[in-house]
Tab-separated table of C-alpha atoms in Angstrom:
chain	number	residue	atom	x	y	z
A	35	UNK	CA	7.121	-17.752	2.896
A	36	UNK	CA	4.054	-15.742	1.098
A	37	UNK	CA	5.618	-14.356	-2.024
A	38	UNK	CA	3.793	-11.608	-4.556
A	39	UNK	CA	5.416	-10.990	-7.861
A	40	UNK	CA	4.661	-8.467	-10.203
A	41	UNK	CA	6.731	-7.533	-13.294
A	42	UNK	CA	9.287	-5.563	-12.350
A	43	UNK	CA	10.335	-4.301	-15.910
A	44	UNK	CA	8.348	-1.237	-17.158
A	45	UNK	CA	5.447	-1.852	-19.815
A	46	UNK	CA	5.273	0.552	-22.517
A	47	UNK	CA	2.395	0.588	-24.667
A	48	UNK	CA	0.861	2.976	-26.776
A	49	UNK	CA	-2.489	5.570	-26.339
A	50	UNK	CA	-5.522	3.629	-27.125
A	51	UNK	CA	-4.386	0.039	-26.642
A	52	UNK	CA	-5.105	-1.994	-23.588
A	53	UNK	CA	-2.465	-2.324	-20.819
A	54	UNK	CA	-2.671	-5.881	-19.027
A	55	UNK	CA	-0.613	-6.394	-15.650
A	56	UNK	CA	0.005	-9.174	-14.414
A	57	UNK	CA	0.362	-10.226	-9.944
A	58	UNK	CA	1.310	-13.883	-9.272
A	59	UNK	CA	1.688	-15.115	-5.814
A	60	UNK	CA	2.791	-18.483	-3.903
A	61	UNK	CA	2.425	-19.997	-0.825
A	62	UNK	CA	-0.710	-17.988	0.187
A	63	UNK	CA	-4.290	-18.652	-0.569
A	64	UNK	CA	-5.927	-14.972	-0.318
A	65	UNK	CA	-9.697	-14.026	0.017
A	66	UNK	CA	-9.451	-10.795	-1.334
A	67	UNK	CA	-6.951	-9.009	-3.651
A	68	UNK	CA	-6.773	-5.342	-3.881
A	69	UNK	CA	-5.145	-2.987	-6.940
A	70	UNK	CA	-3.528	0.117	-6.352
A	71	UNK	CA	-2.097	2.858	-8.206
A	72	UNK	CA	0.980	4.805	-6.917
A	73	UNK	CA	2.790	8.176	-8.526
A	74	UNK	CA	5.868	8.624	-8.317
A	75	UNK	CA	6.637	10.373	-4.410
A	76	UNK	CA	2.635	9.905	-3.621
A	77	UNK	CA	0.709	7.666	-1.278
A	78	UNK	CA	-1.025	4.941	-2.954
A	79	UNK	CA	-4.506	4.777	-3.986
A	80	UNK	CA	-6.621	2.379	-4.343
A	81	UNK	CA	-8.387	1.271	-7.247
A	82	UNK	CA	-10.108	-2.080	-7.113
A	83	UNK	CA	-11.089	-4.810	-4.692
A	84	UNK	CA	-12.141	-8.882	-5.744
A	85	UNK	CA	-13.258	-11.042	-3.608
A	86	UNK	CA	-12.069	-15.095	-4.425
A	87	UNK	CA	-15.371	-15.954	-5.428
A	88	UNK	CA	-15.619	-13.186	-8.132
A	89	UNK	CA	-14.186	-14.495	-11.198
A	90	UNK	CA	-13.572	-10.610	-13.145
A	91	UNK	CA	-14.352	-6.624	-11.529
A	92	UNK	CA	-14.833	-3.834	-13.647
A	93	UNK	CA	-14.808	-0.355	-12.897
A	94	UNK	CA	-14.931	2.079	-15.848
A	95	UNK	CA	-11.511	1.548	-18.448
A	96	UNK	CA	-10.038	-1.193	-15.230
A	97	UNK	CA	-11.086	-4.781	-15.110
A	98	UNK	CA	-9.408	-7.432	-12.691
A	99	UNK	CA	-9.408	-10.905	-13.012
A	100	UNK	CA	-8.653	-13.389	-9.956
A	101	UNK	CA	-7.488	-17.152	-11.205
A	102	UNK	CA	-7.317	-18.962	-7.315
A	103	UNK	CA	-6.440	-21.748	-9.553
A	104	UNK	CA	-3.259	-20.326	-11.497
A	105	UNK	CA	-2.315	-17.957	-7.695
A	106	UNK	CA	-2.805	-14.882	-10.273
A	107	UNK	CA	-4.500	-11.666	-10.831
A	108	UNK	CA	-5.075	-10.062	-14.139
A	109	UNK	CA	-5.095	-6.054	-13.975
A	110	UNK	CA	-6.505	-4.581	-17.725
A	111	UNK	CA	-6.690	-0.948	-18.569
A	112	UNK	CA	-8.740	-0.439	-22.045
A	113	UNK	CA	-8.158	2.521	-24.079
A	114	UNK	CA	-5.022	3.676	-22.561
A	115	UNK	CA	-4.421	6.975	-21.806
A	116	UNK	CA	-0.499	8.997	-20.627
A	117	UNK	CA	-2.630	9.636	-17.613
A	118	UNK	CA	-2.848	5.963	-16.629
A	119	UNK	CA	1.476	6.329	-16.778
A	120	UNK	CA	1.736	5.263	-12.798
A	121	UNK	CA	3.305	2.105	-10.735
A	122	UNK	CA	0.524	-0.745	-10.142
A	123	UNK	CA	0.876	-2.463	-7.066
A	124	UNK	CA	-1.400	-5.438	-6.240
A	125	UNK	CA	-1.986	-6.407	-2.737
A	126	UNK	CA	-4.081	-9.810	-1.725
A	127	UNK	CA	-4.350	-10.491	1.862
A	128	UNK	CA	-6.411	-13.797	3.742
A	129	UNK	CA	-9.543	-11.696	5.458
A	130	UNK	CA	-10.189	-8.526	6.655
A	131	UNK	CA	-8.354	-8.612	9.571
A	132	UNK	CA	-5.254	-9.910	7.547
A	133	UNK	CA	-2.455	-7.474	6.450
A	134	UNK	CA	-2.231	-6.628	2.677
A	135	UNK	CA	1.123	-7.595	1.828
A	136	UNK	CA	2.181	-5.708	-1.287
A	137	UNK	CA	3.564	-6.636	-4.445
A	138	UNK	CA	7.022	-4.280	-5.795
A	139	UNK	CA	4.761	-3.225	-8.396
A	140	UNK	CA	4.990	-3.064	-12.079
A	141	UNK	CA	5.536	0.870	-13.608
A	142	UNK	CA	3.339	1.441	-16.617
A	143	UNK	CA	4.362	4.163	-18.774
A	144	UNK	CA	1.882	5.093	-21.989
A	145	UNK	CA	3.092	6.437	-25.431
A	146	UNK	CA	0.694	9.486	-27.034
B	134	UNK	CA	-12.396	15.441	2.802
B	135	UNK	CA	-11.588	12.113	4.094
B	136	UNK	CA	-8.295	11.709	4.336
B	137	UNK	CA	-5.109	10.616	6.113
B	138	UNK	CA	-2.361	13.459	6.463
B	139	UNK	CA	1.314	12.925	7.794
B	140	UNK	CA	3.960	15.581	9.256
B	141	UNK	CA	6.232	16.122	8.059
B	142	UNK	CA	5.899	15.736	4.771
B	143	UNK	CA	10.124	16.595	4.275
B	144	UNK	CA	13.020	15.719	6.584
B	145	UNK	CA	16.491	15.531	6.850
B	146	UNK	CA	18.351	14.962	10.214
B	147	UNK	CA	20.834	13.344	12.098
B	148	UNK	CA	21.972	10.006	13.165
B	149	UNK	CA	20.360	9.267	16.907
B	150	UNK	CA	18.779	12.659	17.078
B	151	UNK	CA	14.722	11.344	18.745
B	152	UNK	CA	12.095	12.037	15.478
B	153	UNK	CA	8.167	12.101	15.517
B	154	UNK	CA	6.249	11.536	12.334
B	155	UNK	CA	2.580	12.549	12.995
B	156	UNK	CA	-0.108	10.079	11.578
B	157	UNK	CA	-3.900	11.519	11.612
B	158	UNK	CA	-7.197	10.628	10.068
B	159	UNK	CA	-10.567	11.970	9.888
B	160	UNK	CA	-12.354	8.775	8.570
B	161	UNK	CA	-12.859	6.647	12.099
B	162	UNK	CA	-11.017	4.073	10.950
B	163	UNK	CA	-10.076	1.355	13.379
B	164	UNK	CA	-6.885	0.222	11.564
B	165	UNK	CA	-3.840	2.203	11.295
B	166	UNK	CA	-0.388	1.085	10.262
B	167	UNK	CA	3.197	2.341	8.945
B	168	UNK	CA	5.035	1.588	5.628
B	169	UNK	CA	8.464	1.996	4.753
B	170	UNK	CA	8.850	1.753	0.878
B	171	UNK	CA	12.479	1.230	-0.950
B	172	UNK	CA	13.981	1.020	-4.077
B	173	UNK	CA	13.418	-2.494	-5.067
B	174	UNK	CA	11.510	-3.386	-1.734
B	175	UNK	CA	7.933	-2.425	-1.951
B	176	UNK	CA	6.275	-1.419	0.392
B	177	UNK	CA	6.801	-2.617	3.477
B	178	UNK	CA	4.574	-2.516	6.903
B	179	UNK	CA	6.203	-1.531	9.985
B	180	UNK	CA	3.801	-1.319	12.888
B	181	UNK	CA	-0.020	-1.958	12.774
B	182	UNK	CA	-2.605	-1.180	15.094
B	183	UNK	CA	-6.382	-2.920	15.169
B	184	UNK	CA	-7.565	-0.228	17.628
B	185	UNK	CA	-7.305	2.167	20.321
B	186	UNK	CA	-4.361	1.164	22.544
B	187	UNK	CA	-3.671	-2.217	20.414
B	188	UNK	CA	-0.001	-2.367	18.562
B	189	UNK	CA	1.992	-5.109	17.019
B	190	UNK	CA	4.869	-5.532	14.648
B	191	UNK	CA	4.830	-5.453	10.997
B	192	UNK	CA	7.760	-6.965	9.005
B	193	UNK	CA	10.673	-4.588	9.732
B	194	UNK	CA	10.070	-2.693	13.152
B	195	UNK	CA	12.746	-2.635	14.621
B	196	UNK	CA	14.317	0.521	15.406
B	197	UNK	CA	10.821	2.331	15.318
B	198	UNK	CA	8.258	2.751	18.424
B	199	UNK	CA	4.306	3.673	18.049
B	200	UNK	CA	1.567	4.291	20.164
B	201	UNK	CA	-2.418	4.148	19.460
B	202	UNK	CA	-3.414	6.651	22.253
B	203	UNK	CA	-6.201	8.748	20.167
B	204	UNK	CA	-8.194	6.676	17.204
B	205	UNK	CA	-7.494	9.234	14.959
B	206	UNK	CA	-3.567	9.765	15.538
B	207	UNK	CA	-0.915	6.937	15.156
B	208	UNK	CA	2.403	8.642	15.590
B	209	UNK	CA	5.421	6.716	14.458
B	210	UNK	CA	8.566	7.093	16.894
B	211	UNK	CA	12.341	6.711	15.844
B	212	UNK	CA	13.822	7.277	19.165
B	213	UNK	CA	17.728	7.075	17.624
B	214	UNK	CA	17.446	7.140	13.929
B	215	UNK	CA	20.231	5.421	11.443
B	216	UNK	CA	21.306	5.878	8.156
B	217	UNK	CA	19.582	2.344	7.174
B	218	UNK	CA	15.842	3.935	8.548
B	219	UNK	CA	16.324	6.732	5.135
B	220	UNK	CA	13.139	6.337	3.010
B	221	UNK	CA	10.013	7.005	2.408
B	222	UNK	CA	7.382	6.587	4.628
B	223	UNK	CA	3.629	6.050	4.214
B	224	UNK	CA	0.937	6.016	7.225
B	225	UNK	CA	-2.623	4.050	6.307
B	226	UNK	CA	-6.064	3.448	7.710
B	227	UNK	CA	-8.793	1.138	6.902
B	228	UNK	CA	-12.094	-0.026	8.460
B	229	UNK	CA	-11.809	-3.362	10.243
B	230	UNK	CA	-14.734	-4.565	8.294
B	231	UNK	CA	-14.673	-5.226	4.199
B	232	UNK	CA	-14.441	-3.534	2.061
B	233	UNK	CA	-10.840	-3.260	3.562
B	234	UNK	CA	-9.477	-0.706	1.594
B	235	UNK	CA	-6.717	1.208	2.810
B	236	UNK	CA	-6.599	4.658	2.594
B	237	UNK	CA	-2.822	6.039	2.280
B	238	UNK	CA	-1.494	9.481	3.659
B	239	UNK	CA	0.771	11.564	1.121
B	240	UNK	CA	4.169	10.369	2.272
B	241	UNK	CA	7.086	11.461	4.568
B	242	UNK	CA	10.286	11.219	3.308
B	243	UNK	CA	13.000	11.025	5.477
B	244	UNK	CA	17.155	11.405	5.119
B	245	UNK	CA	19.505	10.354	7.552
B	246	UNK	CA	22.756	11.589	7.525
């Protein structure tokens, strides 16, 4: 069955320095993958979209990488700030009439 | 604002007492659908609907009922709620074309006693 893993164990990294999250997933071969950020109690939001044909996204501080080859997705935040302190979930899915299935999502918490 | 709001946003009842949690958006999406999200678990879809009148199962539905009657509304039905259906629920909507982003309402978080 289609399986997403993200790190479940909290990162912890200081102000400033970049924050790079890491979704791996098996038996599934998704077009798209989507990032999202979630606080604690609150709805997710989304942050960034990439297509399997787009190698690296940036928007602002976030850049995503898709590998189709290695079944992963690189999420980077640059110049961390405590504000960025959330849970990450990444979600691919096959089209867009395909669900997103979501990954558990990896809680990022950053130091002043 | 575009945005997707659920009601209500607290509750605490009994087991098999009939509860409605009220899905609406204002953002004409065709796709609608209904998260559960545990400790450990992730999110987790429940019920999904491509349109108008058009339902079908997520992962973990059963126990829960829905109905697409309105584009805008996508209610989500526990007709006899059990201590296993606690958690915190998340209504979403998306366009049926890409981008397919989805657009997630605030939460409802539910106890069972």
């Amino acid at each position: 069955s289609q399986k997403i893993e993200q790190n479940s164990e909290a990162l912890n990294i200081q102000e400033g320095k970049t924050a790079t999250l890491t979704c791996n997933y098996t038996n599934y071969s998704p077009a798209y993958l989507q990032w999202y950020r979630q606080d604690p109690g609150r709805g997710p939001v989304f942050l960034l979209l990439i297509r399997e044909n787009e190698k690296e996204k940036r928007k602002e501080r976030l850049k995503v990488t898709f590998d189709t080859t290695l079944k992963q997705s690189l999420f980077h935040i640059t110049a961390s700030q405590p504000a960025d302190s959330a849970t990450y979930l990444c979600a691919p899915s096959r089209d867009n009439t395909d669900k997103l299935i979501f990954g558990t999502g990896t809680r990022l918490q950053v130091f002043p | 604002e575009a945005q997707v709001t659920q009601n209500p946003r607290y509750l605490i009842t009994v087991t098999g007492k009939k509860l409605t949690v009220t899905c609406s958006q204002n953002m004409n999406h065709e796709y609608m659908s209904w998260y559960r999200q545990d400790p450990g678990l992730g999110l987790r879809q429940i019920y999904y609907s491509m349109n108008v009148e058009v339902t079908d199962k997520g992962d973990v539905p059963e126990g829960y009922k829905v109905s697409r009657k309105e584009k805008r509304n996508f209610p989500l039905i526990l007709e006899s709620p059990s201590p296993n259906q606690t958690s915190l629920y998340f209504c979403a909507s998306r366009r049926s074309d890409p981008p397919n982003e989805q657009f997630f309402g605030p939460g409802t978080r539910l106890t069972v006693l």
